[in-house]
XYZ file of C-alpha atoms in Angstrom:
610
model
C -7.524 -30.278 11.841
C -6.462 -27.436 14.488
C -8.297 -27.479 17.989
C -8.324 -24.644 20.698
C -7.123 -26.009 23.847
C -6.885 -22.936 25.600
C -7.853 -19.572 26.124
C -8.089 -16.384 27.574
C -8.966 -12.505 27.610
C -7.895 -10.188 29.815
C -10.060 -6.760 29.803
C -10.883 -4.116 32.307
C -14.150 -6.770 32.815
C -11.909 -9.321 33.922
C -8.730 -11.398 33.781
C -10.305 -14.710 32.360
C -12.174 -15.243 29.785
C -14.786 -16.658 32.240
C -14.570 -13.315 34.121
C -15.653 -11.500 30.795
C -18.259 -13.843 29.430
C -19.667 -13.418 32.810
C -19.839 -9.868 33.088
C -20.716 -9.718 28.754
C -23.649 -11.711 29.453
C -24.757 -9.860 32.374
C -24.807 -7.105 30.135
C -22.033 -5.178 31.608
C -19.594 -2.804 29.461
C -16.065 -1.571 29.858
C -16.546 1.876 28.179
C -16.373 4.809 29.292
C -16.555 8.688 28.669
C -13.652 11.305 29.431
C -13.674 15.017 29.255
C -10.590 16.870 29.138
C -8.938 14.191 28.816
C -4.753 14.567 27.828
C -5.123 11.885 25.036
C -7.648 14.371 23.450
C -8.995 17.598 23.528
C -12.887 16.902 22.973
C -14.532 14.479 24.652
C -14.320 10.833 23.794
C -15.704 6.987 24.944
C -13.327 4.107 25.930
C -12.180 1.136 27.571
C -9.150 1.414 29.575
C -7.600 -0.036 31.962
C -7.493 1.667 35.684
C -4.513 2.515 37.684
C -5.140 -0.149 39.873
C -5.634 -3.165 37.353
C -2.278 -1.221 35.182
C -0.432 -1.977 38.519
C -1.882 -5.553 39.189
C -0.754 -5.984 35.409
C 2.382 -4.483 35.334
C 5.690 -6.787 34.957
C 9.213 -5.311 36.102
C 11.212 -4.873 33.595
C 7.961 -4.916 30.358
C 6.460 -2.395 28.888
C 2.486 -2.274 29.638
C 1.970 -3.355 26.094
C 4.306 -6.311 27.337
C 2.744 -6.711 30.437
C -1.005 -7.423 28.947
C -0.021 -9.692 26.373
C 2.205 -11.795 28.672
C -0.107 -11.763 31.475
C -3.136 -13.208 28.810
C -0.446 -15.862 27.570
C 0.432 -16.750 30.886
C -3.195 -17.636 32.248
C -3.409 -19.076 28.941
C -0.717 -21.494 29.142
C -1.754 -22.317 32.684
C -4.444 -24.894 31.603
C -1.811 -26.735 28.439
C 0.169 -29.822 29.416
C 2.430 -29.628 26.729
C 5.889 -27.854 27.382
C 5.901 -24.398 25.873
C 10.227 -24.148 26.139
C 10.105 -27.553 23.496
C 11.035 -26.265 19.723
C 7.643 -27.414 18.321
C 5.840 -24.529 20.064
C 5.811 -21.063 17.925
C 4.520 -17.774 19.393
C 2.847 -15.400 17.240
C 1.551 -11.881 18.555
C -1.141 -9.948 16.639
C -0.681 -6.264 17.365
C -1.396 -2.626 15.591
C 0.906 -0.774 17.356
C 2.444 -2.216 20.070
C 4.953 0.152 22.353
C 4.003 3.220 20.295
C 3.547 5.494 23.562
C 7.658 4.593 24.609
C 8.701 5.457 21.215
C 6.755 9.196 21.359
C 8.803 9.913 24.093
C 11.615 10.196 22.395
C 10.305 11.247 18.806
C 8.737 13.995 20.660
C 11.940 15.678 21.905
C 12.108 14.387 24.878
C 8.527 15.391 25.916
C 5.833 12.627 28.346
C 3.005 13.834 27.426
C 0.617 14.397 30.126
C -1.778 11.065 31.338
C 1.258 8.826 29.108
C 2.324 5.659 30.440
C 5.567 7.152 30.420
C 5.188 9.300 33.205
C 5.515 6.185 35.146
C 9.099 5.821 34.436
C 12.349 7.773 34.752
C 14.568 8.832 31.291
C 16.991 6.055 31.899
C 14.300 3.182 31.262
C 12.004 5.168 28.399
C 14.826 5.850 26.112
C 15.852 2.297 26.319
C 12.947 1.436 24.164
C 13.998 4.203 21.286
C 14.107 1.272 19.212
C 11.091 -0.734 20.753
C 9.961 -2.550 17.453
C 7.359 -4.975 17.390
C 9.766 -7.455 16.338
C 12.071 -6.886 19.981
C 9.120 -6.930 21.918
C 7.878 -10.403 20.650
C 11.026 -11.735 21.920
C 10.868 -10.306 25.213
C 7.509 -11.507 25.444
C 8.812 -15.343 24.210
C 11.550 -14.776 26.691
C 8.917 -14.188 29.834
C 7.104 -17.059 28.619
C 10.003 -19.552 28.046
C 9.583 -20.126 24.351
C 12.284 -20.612 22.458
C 11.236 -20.709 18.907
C 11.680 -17.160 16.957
C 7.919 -15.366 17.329
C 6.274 -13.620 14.032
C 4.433 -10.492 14.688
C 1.061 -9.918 12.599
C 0.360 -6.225 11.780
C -2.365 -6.621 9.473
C -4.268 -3.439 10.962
C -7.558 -4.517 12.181
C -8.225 -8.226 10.923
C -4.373 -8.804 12.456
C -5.850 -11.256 15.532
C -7.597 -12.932 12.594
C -4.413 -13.130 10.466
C -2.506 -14.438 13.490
C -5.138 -17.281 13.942
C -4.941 -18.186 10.147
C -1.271 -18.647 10.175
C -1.366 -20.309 13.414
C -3.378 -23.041 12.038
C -1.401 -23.251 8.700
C 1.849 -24.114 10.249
C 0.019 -26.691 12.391
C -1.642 -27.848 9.830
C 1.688 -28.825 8.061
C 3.370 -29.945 11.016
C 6.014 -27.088 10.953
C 4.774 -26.788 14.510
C 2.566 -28.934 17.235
C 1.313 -25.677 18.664
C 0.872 -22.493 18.423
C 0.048 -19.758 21.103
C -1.420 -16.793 19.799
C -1.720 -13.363 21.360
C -3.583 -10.263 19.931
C -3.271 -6.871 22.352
C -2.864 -3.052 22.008
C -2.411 -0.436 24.860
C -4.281 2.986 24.001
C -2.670 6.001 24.178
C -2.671 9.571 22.616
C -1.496 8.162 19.024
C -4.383 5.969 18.516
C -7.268 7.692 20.141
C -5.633 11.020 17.986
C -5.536 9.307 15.020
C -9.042 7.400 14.737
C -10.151 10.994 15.522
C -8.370 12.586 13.058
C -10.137 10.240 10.896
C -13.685 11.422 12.458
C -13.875 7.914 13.524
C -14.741 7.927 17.330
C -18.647 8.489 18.900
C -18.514 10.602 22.181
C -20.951 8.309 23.506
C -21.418 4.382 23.597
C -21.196 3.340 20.235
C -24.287 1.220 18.600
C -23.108 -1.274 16.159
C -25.303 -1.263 12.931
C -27.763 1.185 14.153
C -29.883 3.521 12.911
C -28.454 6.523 15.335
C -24.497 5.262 14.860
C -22.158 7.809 15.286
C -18.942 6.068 15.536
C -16.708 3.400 17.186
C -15.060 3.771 20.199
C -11.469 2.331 21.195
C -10.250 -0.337 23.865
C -7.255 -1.844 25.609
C -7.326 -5.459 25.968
C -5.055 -9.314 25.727
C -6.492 -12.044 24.712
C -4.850 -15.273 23.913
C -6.355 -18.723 21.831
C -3.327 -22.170 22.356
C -3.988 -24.058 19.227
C -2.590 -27.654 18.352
C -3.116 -30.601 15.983
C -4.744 -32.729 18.910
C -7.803 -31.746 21.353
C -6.971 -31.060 25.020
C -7.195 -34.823 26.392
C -10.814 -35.504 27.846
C -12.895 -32.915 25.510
C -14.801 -34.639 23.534
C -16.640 -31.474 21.720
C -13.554 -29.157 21.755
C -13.684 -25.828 18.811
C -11.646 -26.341 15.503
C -10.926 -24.328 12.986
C -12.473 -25.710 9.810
C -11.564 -22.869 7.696
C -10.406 -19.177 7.371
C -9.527 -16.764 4.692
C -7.978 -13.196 3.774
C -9.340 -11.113 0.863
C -8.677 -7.408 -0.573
C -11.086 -5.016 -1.037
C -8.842 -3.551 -4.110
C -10.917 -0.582 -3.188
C -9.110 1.770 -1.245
C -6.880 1.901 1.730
C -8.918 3.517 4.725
C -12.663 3.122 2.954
C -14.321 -0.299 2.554
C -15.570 -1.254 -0.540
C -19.714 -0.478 -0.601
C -20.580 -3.600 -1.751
C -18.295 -5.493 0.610
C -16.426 -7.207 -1.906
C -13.302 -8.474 -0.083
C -15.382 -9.418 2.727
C -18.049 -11.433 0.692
C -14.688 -13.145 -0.708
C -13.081 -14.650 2.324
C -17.070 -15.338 3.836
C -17.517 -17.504 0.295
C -14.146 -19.127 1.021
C -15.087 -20.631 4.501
C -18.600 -21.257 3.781
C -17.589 -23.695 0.716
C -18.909 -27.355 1.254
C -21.797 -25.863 4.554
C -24.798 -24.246 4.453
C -26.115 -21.508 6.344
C -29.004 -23.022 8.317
C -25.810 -24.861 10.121
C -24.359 -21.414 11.421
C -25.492 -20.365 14.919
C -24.459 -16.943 14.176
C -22.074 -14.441 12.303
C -19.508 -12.478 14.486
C -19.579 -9.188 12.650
C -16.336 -6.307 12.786
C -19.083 -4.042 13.566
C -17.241 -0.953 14.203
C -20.222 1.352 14.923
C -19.074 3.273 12.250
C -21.307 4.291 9.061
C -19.419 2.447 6.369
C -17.870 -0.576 7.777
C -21.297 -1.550 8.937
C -22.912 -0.687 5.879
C -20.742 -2.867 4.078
C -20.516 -5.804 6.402
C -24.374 -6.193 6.267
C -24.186 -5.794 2.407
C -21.587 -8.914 2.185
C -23.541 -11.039 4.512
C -26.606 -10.510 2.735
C -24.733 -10.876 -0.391
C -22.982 -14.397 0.707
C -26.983 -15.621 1.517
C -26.512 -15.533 4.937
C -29.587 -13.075 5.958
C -31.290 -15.254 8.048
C -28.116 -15.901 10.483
C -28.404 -14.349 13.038
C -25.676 -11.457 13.711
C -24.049 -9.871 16.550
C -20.803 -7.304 17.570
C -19.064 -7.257 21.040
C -17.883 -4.099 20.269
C -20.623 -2.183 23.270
C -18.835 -4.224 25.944
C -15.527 -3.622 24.922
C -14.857 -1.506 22.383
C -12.501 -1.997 19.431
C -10.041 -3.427 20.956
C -7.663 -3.339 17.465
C -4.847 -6.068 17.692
C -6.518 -8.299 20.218
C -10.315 -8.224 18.597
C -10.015 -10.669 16.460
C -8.719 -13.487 19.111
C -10.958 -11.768 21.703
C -13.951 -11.820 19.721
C -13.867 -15.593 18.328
C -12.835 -16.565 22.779
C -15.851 -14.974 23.585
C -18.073 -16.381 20.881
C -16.468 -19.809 21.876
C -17.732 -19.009 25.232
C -20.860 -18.013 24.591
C -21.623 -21.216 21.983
C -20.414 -23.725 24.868
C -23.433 -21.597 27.031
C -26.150 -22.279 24.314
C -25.964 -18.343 23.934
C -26.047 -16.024 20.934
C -24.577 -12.743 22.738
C -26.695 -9.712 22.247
C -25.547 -6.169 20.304
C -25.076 -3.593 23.166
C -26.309 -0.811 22.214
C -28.048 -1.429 18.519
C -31.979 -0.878 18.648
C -33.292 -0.107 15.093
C -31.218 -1.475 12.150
C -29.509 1.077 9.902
C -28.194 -0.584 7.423
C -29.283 -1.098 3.950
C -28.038 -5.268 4.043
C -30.993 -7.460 5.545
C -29.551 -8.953 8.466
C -30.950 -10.424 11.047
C -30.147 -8.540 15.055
C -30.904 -8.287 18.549
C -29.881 -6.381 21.707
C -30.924 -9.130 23.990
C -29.278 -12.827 23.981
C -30.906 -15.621 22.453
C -30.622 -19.486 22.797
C -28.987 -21.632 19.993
C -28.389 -25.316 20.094
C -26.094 -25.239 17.605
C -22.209 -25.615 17.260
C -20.355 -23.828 14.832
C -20.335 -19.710 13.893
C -18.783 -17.289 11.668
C -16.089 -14.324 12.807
C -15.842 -11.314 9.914
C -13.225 -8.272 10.386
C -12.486 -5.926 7.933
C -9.540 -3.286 8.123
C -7.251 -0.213 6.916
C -5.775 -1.250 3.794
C -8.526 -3.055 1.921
C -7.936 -6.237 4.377
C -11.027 -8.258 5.230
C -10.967 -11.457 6.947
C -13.531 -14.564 7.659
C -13.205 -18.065 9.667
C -15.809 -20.781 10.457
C -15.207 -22.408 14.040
C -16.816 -25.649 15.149
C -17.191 -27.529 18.381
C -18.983 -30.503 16.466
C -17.659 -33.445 15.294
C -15.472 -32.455 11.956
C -16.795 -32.844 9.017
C -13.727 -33.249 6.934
C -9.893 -33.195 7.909
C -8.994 -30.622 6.045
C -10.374 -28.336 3.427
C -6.990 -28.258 2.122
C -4.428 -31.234 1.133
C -1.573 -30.068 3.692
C 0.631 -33.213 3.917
C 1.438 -32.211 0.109
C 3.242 -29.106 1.711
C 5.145 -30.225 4.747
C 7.900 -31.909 2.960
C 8.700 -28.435 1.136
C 7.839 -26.319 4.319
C 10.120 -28.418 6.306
C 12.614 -28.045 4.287
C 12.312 -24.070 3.745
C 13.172 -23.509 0.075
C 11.116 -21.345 -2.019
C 10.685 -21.953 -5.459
C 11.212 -18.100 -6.856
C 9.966 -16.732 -10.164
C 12.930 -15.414 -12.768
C 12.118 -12.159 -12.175
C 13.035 -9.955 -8.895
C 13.748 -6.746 -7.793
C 16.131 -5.579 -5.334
C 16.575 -2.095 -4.106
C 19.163 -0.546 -1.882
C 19.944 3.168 -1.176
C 23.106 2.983 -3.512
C 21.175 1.078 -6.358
C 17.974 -0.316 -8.603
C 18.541 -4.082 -9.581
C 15.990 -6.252 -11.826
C 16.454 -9.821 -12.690
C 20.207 -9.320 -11.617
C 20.703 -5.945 -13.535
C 20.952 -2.970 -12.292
C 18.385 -0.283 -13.830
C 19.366 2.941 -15.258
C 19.072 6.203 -12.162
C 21.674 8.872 -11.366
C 20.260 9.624 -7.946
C 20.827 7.373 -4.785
C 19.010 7.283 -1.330
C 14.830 8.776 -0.950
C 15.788 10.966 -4.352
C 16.589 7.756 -6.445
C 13.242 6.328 -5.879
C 11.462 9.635 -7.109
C 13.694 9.641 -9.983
C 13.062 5.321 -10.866
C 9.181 6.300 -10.632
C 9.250 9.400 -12.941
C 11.522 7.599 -15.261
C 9.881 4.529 -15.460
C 6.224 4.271 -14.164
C 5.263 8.057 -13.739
C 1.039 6.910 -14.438
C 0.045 7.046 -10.497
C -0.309 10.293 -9.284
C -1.072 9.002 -5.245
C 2.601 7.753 -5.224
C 3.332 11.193 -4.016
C 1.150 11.014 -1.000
C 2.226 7.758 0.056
C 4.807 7.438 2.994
C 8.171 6.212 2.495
C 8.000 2.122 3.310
C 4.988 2.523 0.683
C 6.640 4.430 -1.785
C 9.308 2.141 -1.795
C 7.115 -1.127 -2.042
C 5.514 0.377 -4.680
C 8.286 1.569 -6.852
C 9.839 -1.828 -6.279
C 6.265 -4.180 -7.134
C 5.957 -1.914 -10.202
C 9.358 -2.672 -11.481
C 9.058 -6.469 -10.769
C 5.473 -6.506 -12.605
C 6.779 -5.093 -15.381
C 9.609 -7.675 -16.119
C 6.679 -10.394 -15.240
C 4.903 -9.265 -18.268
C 8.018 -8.364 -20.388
C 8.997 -12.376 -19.586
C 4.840 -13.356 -20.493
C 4.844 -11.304 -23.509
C 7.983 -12.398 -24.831
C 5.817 -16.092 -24.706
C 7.926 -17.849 -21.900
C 5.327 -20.429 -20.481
C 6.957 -21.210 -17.196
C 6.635 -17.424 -16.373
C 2.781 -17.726 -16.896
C 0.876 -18.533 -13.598
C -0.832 -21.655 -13.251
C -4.647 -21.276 -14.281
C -3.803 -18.354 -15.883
C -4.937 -18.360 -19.367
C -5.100 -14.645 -19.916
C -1.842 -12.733 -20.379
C -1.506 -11.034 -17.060
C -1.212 -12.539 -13.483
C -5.070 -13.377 -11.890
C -7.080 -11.305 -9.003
C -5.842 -14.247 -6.827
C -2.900 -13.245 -6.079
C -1.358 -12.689 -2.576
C 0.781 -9.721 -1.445
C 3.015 -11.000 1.389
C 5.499 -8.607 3.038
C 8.002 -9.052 6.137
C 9.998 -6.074 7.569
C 12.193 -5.607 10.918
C 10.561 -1.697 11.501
C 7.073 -1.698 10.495
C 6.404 1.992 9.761
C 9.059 3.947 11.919
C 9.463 7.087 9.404
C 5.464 7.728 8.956
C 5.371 7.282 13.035
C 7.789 9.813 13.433
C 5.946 12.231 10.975
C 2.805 11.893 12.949
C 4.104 12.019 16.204
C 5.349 15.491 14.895
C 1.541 16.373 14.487
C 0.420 15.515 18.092
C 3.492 16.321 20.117
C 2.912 19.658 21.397
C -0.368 20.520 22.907
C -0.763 24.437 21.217
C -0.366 22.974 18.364
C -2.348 19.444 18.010
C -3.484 18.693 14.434
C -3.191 14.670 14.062
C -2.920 14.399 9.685
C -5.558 11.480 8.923
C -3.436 10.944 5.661
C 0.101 10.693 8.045
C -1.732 8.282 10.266
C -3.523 5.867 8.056
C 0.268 5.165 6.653
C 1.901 4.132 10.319
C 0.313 0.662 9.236
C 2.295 -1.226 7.869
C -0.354 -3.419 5.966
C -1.160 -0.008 3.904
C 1.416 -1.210 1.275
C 0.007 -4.350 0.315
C -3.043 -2.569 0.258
C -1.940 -0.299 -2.229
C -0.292 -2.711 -4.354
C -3.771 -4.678 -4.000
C -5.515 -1.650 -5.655
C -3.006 -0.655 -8.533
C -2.941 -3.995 -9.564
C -6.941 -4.819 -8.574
C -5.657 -8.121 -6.679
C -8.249 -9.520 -4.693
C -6.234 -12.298 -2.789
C -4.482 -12.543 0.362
C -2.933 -9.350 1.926
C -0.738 -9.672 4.986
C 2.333 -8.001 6.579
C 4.613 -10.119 8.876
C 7.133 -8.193 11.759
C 10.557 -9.965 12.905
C 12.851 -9.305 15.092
C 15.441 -10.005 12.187
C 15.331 -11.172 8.352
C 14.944 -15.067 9.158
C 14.687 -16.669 5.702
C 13.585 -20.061 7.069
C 10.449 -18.592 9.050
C 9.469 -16.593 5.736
C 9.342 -19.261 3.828
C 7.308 -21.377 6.190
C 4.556 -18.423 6.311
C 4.691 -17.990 2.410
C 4.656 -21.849 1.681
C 2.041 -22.693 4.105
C -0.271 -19.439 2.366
C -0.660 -22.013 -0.909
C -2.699 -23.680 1.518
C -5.530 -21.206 0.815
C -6.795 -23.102 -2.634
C -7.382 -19.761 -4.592
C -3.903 -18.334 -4.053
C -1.936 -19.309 -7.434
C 0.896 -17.286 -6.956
C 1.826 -14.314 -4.358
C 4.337 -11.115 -4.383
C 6.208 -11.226 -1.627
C 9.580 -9.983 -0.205
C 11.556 -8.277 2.637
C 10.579 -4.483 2.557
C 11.683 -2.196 5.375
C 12.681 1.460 5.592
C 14.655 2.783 8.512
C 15.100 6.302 7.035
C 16.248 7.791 3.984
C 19.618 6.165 3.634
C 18.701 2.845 5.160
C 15.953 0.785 3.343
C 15.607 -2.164 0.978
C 13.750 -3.858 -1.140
C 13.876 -7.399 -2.304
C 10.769 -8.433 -3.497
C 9.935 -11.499 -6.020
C 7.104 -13.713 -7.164
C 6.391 -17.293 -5.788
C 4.409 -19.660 -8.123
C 1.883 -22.071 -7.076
């Protein structure tokens, strides 16, 4: 079992999480509305930070992204009495984005945009960050922080605090580590508020979660942190565990959620296996404000039989606060739950939704001890976990000591079949594939030549093009090897003649998306001429290319996408071992795929087995 022993958020409402509950349940909100605004040309409601709590915040030598997420960790690890320097601590940071706003400096030729964070600082120290990858800034973070271990970055788009949590727990679980700290934060700037616009995303006013008169979500900047280890903090005798938490696909469609909710209903099913709902105090919804997501999320809830919990969204007193909601969410509900409160939906007062769920502006009083957190994101990605403060029912919903022995030791046991493609060459199963072309041209040429059925492939970015090209390749020597009757090549359960729904796409790169950034920083550079392209900005996520694998191949399972600071073979396998842990993955795609531009990518992606 993994316990919380620490926390904290750190908002424009306050700097601890005690700070926020305090101000969330006296009804207080960080939004806000701008006019003429730099980040946007119409007029637009948000949480940000002020100048005043940017300088309190601010750490010489960090970035502000930085700043936040070390400052949260910091308060965080203030209240631990474990050593966070020893090599059984990892870090993991959830993030969408991360130092975007220091990178459009210098995609943008050179240009600080009016009301950017870069204004703040001279050439010299913004073009030191040309390179500012998730990855890099993880390690700066670890290195403010004193931990040693190498960090993992989770960009899983909106469910990536989630994400974070459920890997957090997994290596725990197996006793790869004794603790894990866990950060979730994004800084706003013109490239997300642009891009969620672009998408016709964002309300002008407050937004109202699941109402009747929704018009649209509205953005926020915020840290949060959640310290996690094997053993409660000494003395708390009723401390929050984790008794379960799951990641499903939509298989739908990359920036739409399914109508019926089917990815979400998945991972709710998966958590709520061996309780009943009369036991849940409530059900944390995403709820984005925005017409579909809450649509859907109030069709899965209703469809997992939980329309008599009641339901509630923080996202009135915050806003979506992207990379950090899903840590700063479940803090807050952990909060609240300790109070006896179910938090009230800021903002909603007539339900308008078609799923029959159960909601309330005003808090309400609960005596019990466990609730539900939901998120759903860009690229089909939907995630669900159960927390519990009461004694735990079970240790495990999972048989981990059955993994550490192979997690410890790091080896993955790899499928025949793989793919591996460079900017020189195509190579499957060790031989290399028939093209004339090399660099961005050979992959056009490998998909007309031998997949040419998928029409979308042209609209995809680069990084996705290139997973794509390089799943369809290995899929198709998976079922050359199952067709040709060779029974080790068939996945366990699997007694059709094609892989199952269940299975997991699992991806690690170094760059995330730096190409499709620097085509949509292109489209929001220059103020005469500002058209953000909702089609270049859905694709600077990285998770967008397991999402899109997901749908071409209708896999339900797992989708995640992991950011390191370098290819660190040990720490993948630990993250793709420990996923098995999830009883319904049988096998999972999974590989190194990064694209720096068009002569510098590769892909070398491969099948794990159960």
């Amino acid at each position: 079992m993994v316990y919380k022993i620490a926390d904290n958020i750190l908002s424009p409402l306050g700097v601890t999480t005690e700070q926020n509950y305090q101000a969330v349940k006296a009804g207080r909100s960080a939004l806000s509305r701008y006019v003429n605004h730099s980040y946007l040309p119409e007029p637009f409601t948000v949480s940000l930070f002020s100048e005043t709590q940017n300088r309190e915040i601010s750490i010489e030598g960090l970035t502000r992204f930085e700043s936040l997420a070390v400052r949260s960790a910091e308060e965080a690890l203030s209240n631990v009495a474990f050593d966070p320097t020893a090599p059984n601590v990892i870090f993991i940071l959830s993030s969408t984005k991360g130092n975007n706003e220091y990178n459009e400096y210098n995609v943008c030729n050179n240009h600080i945009l009016e009301g950017s964070i870069c204004n703040e600082l001279d050439e010299a120290d913004v073009c030191k960050y040309e390179e500012n990858g998730l990855g890099e800034s993880a390690s700066r973070i670890c290195q403010a922080l004193g931990i040693s271990t190498p960090p993992v970055v989770v960009c899983n788009a909106c469910i990536s605090g989630a994400s974070a949590i459920i890997t957090a727990m997994r290596l725990i679980e197996v006793h790869a580590y004794d603790y894990a700290v866990v950060t979730g934060a994004d800084a706003l700037n013109r490239f997300m508020l642009s891009g969620f616009a672009s998408l016709k995303a964002l309300s002008a006013d407050e937004c109202r979660p699941f109402d009747m008169e929704r018009l649209g979500l509205n953005l926020g900047e915020a840290a949060a942190t959640i310290v996690l280890g094997r053993q409660p903090k000494s003395g708390n005798e009723h401390a929050w565990h984790i008794d379960a938490g799951a990641v499903r696909n939509d298989a739908y469609h990359i920036s739409a959620p399914a109508k019926k909710g089917d990815g979400a209903l998945l991972s709710l099913l998966s958590v709520m296996q061996g309780r009943k709902a009369d036991e849940i105090a409530f059900v944390n919804a995403h709820g984005t404000a925005t017409m579909f997501n809450d649509q859907m999320e109030s069709v899965a809830i209703e469809r997992a039989q939980l329309a008599d919990v009641p339901v509630n969204a923080l996202k009135g007193y915050f806003g979506h606060t992207l990379g950090a909601a899903g840590i700063l969410e479940t803090v807050l509900s952990m909060r609240a739950l300790d109070d006896g409160l179910i938090l009230g939906t800021r903002g909603f007062e007539e339900r308008g939704v078609s799923g029959k769920i159960q909601l309330n502006a005003a808090h309400q009083s609960t005596v019990k001890k466990c609730f539900l957190k939901m998120i759903s994101g860009f690229g089909g990605c939907n995630a669900a976990m159960l927390f519990d403060s009461s004694e735990p029912l079970q240790s495990s919903k999972f048989n981990a000591h059955s993994l550490k022995f192979k997690v410890q030791n790091s080896k993955l046991k790899v499928q025949s079949f793989r793919v591996l493609i460079t900017p020189a060459q195509i190579t499957v199963n060790g031989k290399p594939l028939a093209v004339e072309g090399t660099g961005k041209d050979m992959l056009t040429e490998a998909y007309k030549r031998y997949i040419d059925d998928y029409p979308k492939f042209y609209k995809m970015d680069m990084l996705s093009r290139l997973g794509f090209v390089a799943s369809e390749l290995l899929l198709a020597a998976e079922k050359a090897h199952i067709e040709q009757g060779d029974s080790q090549t068939i996945m366990q359960g699997d007694s059709q003649s094609h892989p199952t729904a269940n299975r997991a796409v699992i991806l690690f790169n170094h760059s995330s998306t730096r190409c499709a950034d620097k085509s949509y920083y292109e489209t929001i550079c220059d103020d005469d001429n500002f058209f953000p392209s909702p089609s270049l900005f859905v694709y600077t996520l990285p998770n967008i290319v397991t999402g899109e694998i997901a749908i071409r191949n209708q896999y339900h399972g797992e989708t995640a996408f992991y950011i390191l600071k370098e290819r660190n073979e040990k720490l993948i396998a630990q993250i793709l071992q420990t996923a098995f842990m999830d009883a319904d993955t049988e096998s999972i795609l999974a590989g190194w795929l990064n694209y720096d531009d068009d002569q510098h990518f590769v892909a070398d992606m491969y099948i794990i087995a159960k």
